[in-house]
CSV table of C-alpha atoms in Angstrom, one decimal:
chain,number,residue,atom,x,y,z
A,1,UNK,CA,-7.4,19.7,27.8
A,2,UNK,CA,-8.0,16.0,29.1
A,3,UNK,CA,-5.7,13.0,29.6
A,4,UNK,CA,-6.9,10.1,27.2
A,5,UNK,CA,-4.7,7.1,28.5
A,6,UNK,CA,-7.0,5.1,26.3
A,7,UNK,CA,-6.2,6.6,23.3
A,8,UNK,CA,-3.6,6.1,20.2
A,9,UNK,CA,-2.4,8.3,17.8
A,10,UNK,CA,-1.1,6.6,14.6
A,11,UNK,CA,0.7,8.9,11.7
A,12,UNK,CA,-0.2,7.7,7.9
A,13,UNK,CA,0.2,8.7,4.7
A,14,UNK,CA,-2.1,10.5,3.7
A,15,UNK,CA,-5.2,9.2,1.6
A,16,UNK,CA,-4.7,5.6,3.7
A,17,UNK,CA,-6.3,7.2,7.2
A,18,UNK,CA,-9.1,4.6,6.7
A,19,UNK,CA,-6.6,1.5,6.0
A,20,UNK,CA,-4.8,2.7,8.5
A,21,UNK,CA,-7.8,2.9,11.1
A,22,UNK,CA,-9.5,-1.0,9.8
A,23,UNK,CA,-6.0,-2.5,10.4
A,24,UNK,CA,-6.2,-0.9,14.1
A,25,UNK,CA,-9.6,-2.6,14.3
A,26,UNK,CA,-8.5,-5.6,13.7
A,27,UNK,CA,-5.9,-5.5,16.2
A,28,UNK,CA,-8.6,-3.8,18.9
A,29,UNK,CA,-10.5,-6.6,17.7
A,30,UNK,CA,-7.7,-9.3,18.9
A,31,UNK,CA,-7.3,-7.9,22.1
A,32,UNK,CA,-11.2,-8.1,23.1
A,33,UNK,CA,-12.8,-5.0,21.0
A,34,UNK,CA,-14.8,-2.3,21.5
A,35,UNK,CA,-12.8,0.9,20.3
A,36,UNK,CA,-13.1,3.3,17.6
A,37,UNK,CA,-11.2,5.5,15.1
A,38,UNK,CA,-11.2,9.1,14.2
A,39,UNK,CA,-9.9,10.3,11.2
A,40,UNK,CA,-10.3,12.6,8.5
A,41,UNK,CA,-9.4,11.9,5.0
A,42,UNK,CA,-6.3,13.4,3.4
A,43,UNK,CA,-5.0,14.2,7.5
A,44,UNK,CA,-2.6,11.8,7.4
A,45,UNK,CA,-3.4,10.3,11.0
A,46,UNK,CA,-5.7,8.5,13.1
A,47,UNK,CA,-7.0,9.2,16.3
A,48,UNK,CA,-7.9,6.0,17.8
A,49,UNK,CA,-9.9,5.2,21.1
A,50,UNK,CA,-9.9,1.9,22.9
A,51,UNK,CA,-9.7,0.2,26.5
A,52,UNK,CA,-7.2,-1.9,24.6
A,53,UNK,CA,-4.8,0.9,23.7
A,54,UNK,CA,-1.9,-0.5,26.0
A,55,UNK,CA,-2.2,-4.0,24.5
A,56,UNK,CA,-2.2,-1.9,21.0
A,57,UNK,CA,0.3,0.7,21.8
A,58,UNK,CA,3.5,-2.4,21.4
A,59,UNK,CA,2.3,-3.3,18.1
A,60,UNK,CA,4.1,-0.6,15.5
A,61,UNK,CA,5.9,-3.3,13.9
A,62,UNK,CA,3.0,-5.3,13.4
A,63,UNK,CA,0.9,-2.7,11.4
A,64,UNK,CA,1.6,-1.8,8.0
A,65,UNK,CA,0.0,0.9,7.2
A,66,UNK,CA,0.6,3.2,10.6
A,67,UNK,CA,4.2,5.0,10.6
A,68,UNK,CA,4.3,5.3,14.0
A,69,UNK,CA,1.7,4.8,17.2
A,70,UNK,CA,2.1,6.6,20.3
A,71,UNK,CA,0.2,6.8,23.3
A,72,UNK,CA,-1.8,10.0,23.8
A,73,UNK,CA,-1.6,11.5,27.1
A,74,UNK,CA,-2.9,14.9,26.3
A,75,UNK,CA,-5.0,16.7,24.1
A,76,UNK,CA,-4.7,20.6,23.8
A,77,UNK,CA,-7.0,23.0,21.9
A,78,UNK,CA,-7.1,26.8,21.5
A,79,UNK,CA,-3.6,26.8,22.4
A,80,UNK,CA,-2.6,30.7,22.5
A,81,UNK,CA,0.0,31.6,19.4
A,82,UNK,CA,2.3,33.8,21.3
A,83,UNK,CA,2.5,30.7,24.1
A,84,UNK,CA,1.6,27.8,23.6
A,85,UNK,CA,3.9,25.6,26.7
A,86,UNK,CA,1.6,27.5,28.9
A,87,UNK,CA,-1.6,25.2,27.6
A,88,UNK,CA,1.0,22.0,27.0
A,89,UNK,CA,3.2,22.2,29.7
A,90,UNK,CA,0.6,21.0,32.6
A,91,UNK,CA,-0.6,18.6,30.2
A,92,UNK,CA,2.9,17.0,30.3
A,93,UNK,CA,3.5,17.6,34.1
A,94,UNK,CA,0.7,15.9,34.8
A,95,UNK,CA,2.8,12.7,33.7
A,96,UNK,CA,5.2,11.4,36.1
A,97,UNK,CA,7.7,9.9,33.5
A,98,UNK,CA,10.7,11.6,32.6
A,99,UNK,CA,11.9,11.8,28.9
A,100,UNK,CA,15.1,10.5,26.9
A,101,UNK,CA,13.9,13.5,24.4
A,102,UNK,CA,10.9,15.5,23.2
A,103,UNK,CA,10.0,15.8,19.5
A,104,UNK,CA,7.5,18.3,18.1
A,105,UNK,CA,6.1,16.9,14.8
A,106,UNK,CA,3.1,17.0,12.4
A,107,UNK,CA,1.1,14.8,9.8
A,108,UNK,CA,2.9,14.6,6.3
A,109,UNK,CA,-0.2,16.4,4.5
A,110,UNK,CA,0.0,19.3,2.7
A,111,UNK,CA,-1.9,21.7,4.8
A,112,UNK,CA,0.3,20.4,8.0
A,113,UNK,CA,3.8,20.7,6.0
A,114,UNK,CA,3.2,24.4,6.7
A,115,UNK,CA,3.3,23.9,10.1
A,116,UNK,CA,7.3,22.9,9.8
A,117,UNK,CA,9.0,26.0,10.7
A,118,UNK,CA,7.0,26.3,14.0
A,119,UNK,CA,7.5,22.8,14.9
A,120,UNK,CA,11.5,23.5,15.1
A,121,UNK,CA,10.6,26.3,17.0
A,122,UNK,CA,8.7,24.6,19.2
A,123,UNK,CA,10.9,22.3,19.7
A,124,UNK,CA,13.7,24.4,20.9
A,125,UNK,CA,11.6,25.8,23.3
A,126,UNK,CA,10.1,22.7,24.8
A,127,UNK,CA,13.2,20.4,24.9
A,128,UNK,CA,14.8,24.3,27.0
A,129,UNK,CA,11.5,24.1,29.2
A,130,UNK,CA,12.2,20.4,29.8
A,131,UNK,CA,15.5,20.4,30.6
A,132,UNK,CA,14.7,23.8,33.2
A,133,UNK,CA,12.6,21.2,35.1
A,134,UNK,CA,14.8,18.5,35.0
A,135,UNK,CA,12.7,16.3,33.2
A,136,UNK,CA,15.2,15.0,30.3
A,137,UNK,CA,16.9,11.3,31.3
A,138,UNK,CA,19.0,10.4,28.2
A,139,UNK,CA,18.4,6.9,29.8
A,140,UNK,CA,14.8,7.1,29.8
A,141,UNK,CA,12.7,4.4,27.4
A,142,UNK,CA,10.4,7.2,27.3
A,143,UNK,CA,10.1,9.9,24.3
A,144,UNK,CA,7.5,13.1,24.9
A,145,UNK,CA,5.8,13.6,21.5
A,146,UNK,CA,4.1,16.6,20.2
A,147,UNK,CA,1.9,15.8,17.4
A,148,UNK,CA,0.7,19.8,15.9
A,149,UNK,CA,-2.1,19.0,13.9
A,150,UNK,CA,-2.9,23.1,13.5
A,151,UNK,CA,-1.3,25.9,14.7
A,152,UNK,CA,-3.1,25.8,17.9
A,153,UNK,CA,-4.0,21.9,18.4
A,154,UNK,CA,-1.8,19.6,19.0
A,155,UNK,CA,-1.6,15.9,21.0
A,156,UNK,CA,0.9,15.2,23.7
A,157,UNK,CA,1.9,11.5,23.7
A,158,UNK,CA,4.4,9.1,24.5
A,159,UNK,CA,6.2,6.8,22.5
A,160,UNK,CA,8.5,3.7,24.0
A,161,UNK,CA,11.4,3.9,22.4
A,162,UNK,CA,12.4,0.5,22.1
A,163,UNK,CA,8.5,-0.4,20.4
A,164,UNK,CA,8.1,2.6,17.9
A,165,UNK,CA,10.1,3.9,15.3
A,166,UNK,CA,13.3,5.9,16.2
A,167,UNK,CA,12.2,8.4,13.2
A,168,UNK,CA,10.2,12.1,13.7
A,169,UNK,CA,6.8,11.3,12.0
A,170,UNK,CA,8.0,7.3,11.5
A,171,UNK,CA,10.1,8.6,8.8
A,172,UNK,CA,13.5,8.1,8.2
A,173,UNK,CA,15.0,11.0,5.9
A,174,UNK,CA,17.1,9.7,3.2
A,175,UNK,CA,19.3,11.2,0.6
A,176,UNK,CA,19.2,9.8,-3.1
A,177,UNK,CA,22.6,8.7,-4.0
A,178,UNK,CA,23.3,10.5,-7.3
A,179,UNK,CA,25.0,7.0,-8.7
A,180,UNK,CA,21.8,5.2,-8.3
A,181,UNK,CA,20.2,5.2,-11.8
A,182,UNK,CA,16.5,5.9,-10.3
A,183,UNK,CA,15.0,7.1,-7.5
A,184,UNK,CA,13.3,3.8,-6.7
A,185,UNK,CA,16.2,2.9,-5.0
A,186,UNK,CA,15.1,4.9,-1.7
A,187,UNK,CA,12.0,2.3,-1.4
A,188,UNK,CA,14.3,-0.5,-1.2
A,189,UNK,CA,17.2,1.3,0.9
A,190,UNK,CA,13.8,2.4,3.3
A,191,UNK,CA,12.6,-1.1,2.8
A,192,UNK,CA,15.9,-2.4,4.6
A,193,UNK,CA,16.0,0.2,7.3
A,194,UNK,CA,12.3,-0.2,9.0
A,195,UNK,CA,11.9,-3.6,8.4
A,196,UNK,CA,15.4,-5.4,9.5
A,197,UNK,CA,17.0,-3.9,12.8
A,198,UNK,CA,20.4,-3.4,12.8
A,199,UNK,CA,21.6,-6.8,13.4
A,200,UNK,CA,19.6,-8.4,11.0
A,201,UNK,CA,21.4,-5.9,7.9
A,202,UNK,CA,24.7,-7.1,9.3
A,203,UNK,CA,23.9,-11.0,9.5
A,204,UNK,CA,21.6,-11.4,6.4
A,205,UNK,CA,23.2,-8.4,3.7
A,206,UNK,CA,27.1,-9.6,3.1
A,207,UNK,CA,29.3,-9.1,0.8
A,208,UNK,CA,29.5,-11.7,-1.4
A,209,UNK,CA,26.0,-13.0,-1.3
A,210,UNK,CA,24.1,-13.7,-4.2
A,211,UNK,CA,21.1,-12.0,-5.3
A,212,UNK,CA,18.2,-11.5,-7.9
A,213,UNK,CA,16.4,-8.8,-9.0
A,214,UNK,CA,13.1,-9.4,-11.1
A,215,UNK,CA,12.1,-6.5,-13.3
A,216,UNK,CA,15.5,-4.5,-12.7
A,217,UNK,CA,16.0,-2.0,-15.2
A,218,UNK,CA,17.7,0.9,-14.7
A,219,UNK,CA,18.8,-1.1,-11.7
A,220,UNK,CA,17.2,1.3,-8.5
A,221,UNK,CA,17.1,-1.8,-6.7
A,222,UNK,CA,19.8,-3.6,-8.4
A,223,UNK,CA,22.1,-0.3,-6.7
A,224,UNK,CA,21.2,-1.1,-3.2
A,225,UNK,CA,22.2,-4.6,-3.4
A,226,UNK,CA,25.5,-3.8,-5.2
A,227,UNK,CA,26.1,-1.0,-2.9
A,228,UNK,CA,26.1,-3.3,-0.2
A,229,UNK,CA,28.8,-5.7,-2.8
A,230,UNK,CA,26.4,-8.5,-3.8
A,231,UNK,CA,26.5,-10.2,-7.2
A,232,UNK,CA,23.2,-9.6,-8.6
A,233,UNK,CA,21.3,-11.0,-11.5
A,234,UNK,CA,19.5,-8.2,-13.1
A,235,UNK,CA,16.1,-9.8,-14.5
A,236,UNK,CA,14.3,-7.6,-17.0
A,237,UNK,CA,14.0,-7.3,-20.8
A,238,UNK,CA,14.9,-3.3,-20.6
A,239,UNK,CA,18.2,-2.1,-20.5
A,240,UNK,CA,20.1,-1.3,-17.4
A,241,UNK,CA,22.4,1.7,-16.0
A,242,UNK,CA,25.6,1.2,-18.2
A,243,UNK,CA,27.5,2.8,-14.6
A,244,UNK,CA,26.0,-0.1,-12.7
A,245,UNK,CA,26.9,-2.7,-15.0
A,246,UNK,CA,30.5,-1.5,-15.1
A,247,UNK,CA,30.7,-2.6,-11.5
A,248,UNK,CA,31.6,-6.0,-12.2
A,249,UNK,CA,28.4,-7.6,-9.9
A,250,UNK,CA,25.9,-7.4,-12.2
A,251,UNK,CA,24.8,-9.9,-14.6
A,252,UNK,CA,21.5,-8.8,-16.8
A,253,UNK,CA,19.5,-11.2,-18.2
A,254,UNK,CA,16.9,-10.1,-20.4
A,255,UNK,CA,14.2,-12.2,-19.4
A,256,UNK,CA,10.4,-12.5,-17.7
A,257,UNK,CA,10.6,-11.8,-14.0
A,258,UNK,CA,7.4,-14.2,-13.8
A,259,UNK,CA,9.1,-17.2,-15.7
A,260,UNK,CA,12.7,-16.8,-14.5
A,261,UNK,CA,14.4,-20.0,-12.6
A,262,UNK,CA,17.5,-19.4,-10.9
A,263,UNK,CA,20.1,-22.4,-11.1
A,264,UNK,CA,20.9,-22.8,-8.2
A,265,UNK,CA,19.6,-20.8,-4.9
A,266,UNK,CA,20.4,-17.8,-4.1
A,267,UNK,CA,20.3,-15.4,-0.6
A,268,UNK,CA,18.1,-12.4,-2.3
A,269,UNK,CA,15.6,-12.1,-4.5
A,270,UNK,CA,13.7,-8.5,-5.1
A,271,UNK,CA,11.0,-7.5,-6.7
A,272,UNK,CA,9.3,-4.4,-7.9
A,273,UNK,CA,7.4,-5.3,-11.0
A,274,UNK,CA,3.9,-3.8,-12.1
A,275,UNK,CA,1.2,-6.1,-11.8
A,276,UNK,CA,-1.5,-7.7,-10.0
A,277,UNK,CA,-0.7,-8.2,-5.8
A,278,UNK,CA,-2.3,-11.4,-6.0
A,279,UNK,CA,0.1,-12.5,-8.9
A,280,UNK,CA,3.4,-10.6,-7.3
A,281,UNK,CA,2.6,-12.6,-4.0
A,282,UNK,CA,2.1,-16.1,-5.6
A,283,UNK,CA,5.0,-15.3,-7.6
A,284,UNK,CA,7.1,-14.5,-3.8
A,285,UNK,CA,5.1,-17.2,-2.8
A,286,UNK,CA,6.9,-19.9,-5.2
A,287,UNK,CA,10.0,-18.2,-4.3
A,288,UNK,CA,10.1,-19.0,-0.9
A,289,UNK,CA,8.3,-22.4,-1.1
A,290,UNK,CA,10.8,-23.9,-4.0
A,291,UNK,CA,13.6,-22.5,-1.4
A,292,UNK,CA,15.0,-20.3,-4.3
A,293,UNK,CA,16.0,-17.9,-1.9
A,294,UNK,CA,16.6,-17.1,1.6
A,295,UNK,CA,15.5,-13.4,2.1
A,296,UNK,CA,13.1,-11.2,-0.5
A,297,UNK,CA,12.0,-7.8,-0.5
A,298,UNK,CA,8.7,-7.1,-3.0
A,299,UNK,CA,6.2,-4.7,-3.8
A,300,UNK,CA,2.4,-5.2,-3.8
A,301,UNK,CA,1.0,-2.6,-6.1
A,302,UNK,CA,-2.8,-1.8,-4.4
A,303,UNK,CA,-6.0,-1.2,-6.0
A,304,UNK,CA,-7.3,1.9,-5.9
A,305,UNK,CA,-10.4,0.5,-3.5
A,306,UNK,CA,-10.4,-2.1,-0.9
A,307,UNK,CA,-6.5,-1.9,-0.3
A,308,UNK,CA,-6.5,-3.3,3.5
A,309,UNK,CA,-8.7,-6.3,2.2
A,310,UNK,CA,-6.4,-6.9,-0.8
A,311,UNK,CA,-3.3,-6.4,1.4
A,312,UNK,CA,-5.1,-9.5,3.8
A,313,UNK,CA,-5.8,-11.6,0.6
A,314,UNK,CA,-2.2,-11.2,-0.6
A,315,UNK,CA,-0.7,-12.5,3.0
A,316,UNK,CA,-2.9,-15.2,2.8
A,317,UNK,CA,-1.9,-16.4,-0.5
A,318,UNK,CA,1.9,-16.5,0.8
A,319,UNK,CA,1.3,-18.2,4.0
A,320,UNK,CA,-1.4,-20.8,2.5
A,321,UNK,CA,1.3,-21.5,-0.7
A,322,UNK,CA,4.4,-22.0,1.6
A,323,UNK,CA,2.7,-24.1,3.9
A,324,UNK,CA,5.6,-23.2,6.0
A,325,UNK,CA,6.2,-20.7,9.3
A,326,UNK,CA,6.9,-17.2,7.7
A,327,UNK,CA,8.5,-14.3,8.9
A,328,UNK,CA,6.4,-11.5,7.1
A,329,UNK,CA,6.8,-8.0,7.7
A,330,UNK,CA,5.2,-4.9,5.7
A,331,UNK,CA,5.3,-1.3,5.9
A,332,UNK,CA,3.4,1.1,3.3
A,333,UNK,CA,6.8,3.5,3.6
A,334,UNK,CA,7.3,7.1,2.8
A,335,UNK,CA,8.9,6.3,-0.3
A,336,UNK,CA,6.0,4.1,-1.8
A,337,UNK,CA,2.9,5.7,-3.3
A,338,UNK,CA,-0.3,3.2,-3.9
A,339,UNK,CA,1.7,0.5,-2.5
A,340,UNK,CA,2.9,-1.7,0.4
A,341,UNK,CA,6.4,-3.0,1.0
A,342,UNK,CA,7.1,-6.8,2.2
A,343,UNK,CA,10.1,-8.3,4.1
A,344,UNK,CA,9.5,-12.3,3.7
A,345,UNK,CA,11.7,-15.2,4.9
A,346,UNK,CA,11.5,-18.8,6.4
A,347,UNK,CA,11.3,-18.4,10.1
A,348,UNK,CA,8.8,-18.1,13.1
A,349,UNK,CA,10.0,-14.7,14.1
A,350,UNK,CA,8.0,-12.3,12.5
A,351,UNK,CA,6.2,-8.9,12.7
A,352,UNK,CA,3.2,-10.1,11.5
């Protein structure tokens, strides 16, 4: 066991370790270079090592494809079944902070979902050790993470709370509504919570606002927005959820999502149509440009090879065709598959 203060550890989903690792790169890259990644495929995370990890560790909300980034202080191996706080426990006294709380998590893969039950154990136990020592200060800006990657290896890392996500494993866990006609609607309702913070949902999603939704039907998306009692137009030649319709905020217009024109502008438009990323972006692109809407939320569906480069091409399509400052944010969430969610508006603050 070794301290690695020059080391990151980034949770993925799994398959997009090596997206994942080129967009940490890039950032490495930014802040003068040199480091490297270690991952294996199908893990889902990212071991990455760099003299720029500080300047790297701040950047969660910049990186689309990393869940969450923490700082690793520790790495344990070997760690004995029957106790293992006797291997991770002087890994974590060897750090002088003290902790808001203490999370014991692992990668979402399918080998480590196994390791579930003993990371709730594990848990218990350290937050119980922690506490002994006095080491828990609900005021802290300081969380202790364990990241169990088997049942007897594991990081020990850090994560500020106010720069990382406030979710085990970057993941918030969310319930599908059983009035929601599919269960798309978690992407958006994910969508909403990781990339707007708590004021921004209050300011920007009010009752009464307009919306649009391009390619609608049932209405998964459509629900969110009427949920939250906008009047949406539902754009889509399918039909939509006759439960949503009877909510009196929905109009559906059977029509192409790429050749609708609303009348007059509106405060959201959403998106999660099939097709191309380079033609879903232009399309958001003329959106924002033409000042049809304020606020959009989109999909870009990613090929199967070269995803971080397509990702890259599709963000420069958006900034080169608004010719504007854009606040652009992005997350590949848990609830998309081969895919990467986009926050866009008309702004200089931005994650991106």
């Amino acid at each position: 066991m070794t301290a690695h203060s020059s080391r990151l550890l980034a949770w993925c989903r799994p398959g997009f370790e090596g997206e994942c690792a080129q967009e940490l790169a890039a950032h490495d890259a930014a802040a003068g270079g040199g480091g490297f990644a270690r991952a294996a495929r199908g893990s889902g995370f990212v071991e990455y090592v760099s003299d720029n990890a500080a300047a790297i560790a701040g950047r969660w909300r910049h990186l689309v494809f990393a869940r969450q980034l923490l700082r690793v202080i520790g790495h344990a191996q070997q760690m004995p079944v029957r106790d293992r706080l006797s291997v991770l426990l002087p890994i974590i006294e060897g750090d002088p902070r003290r902790w808001c709380d203490a999370w014991v998590e692992a990668p979402d893969s399918d080998a480590a979902r196994e390791l579930a039950p003993l990371c709730r154990g594990l848990n218990a136990a350290l937050v119980a050790a922690l506490k002994k020592q006095q080491r828990i200060d609900r005021g802290s800006r300081w969380r202790l993470h364990l990241g169990l990657t088997a049942t007897d290896a594991a990081f020990v890392a850090a994560a500020d709370v106010g720069e990382t996500a406030p979710w085990p494993g970057g993941i918030p866990r969310l319930r599908f509504p059983r009035q929601a006609p599919s269960r798309s609607t978690l992407k958006l309702e994910e969508a909403l919570l990781v990339l707007l913070d708590d004021d921004e949902r209050e300011r920007w999603l009010k009752p009464g606002m307009r919306g649009v939704d391009l390619g609608a039907s049932p209405g998964g998306w459509t629900w969110q927005l009427v949920n939250r009692s906008l009047h949406v137009t539902a754009v889509d030649n399918g039909p939509m959820d006759a439960g949503l319709m009877a909510s009196g905020l929905v109009d559906h217009l059977r029509a192409d999502g790429f050749r609708y024109r609303p009348q007059k502008p509106v405060d959201w438009m959403v998106c999660d149509m099939v097709e191309q990323p380079s033609r879903v972006a232009a399309r958001m692109a003329e959106w924002l440009a033409e000042g049809w809407c304020r606020y959009t939320v989109f999909n870009l569906k990613l090929p199967m090879k070269k995803r971080y480069d397509e990702v890259e091409a599709c963000f420069a399509i958006l900034r080169e065709a608004v010719a504007r400052p854009l606040d652009l944010r992005a997350k590949q969430l848990y609830h998309d598959r081969e895919e990467i969610t986009v926050f866009a508006r008309l702004g200089t603050a931005g994650a991106r």
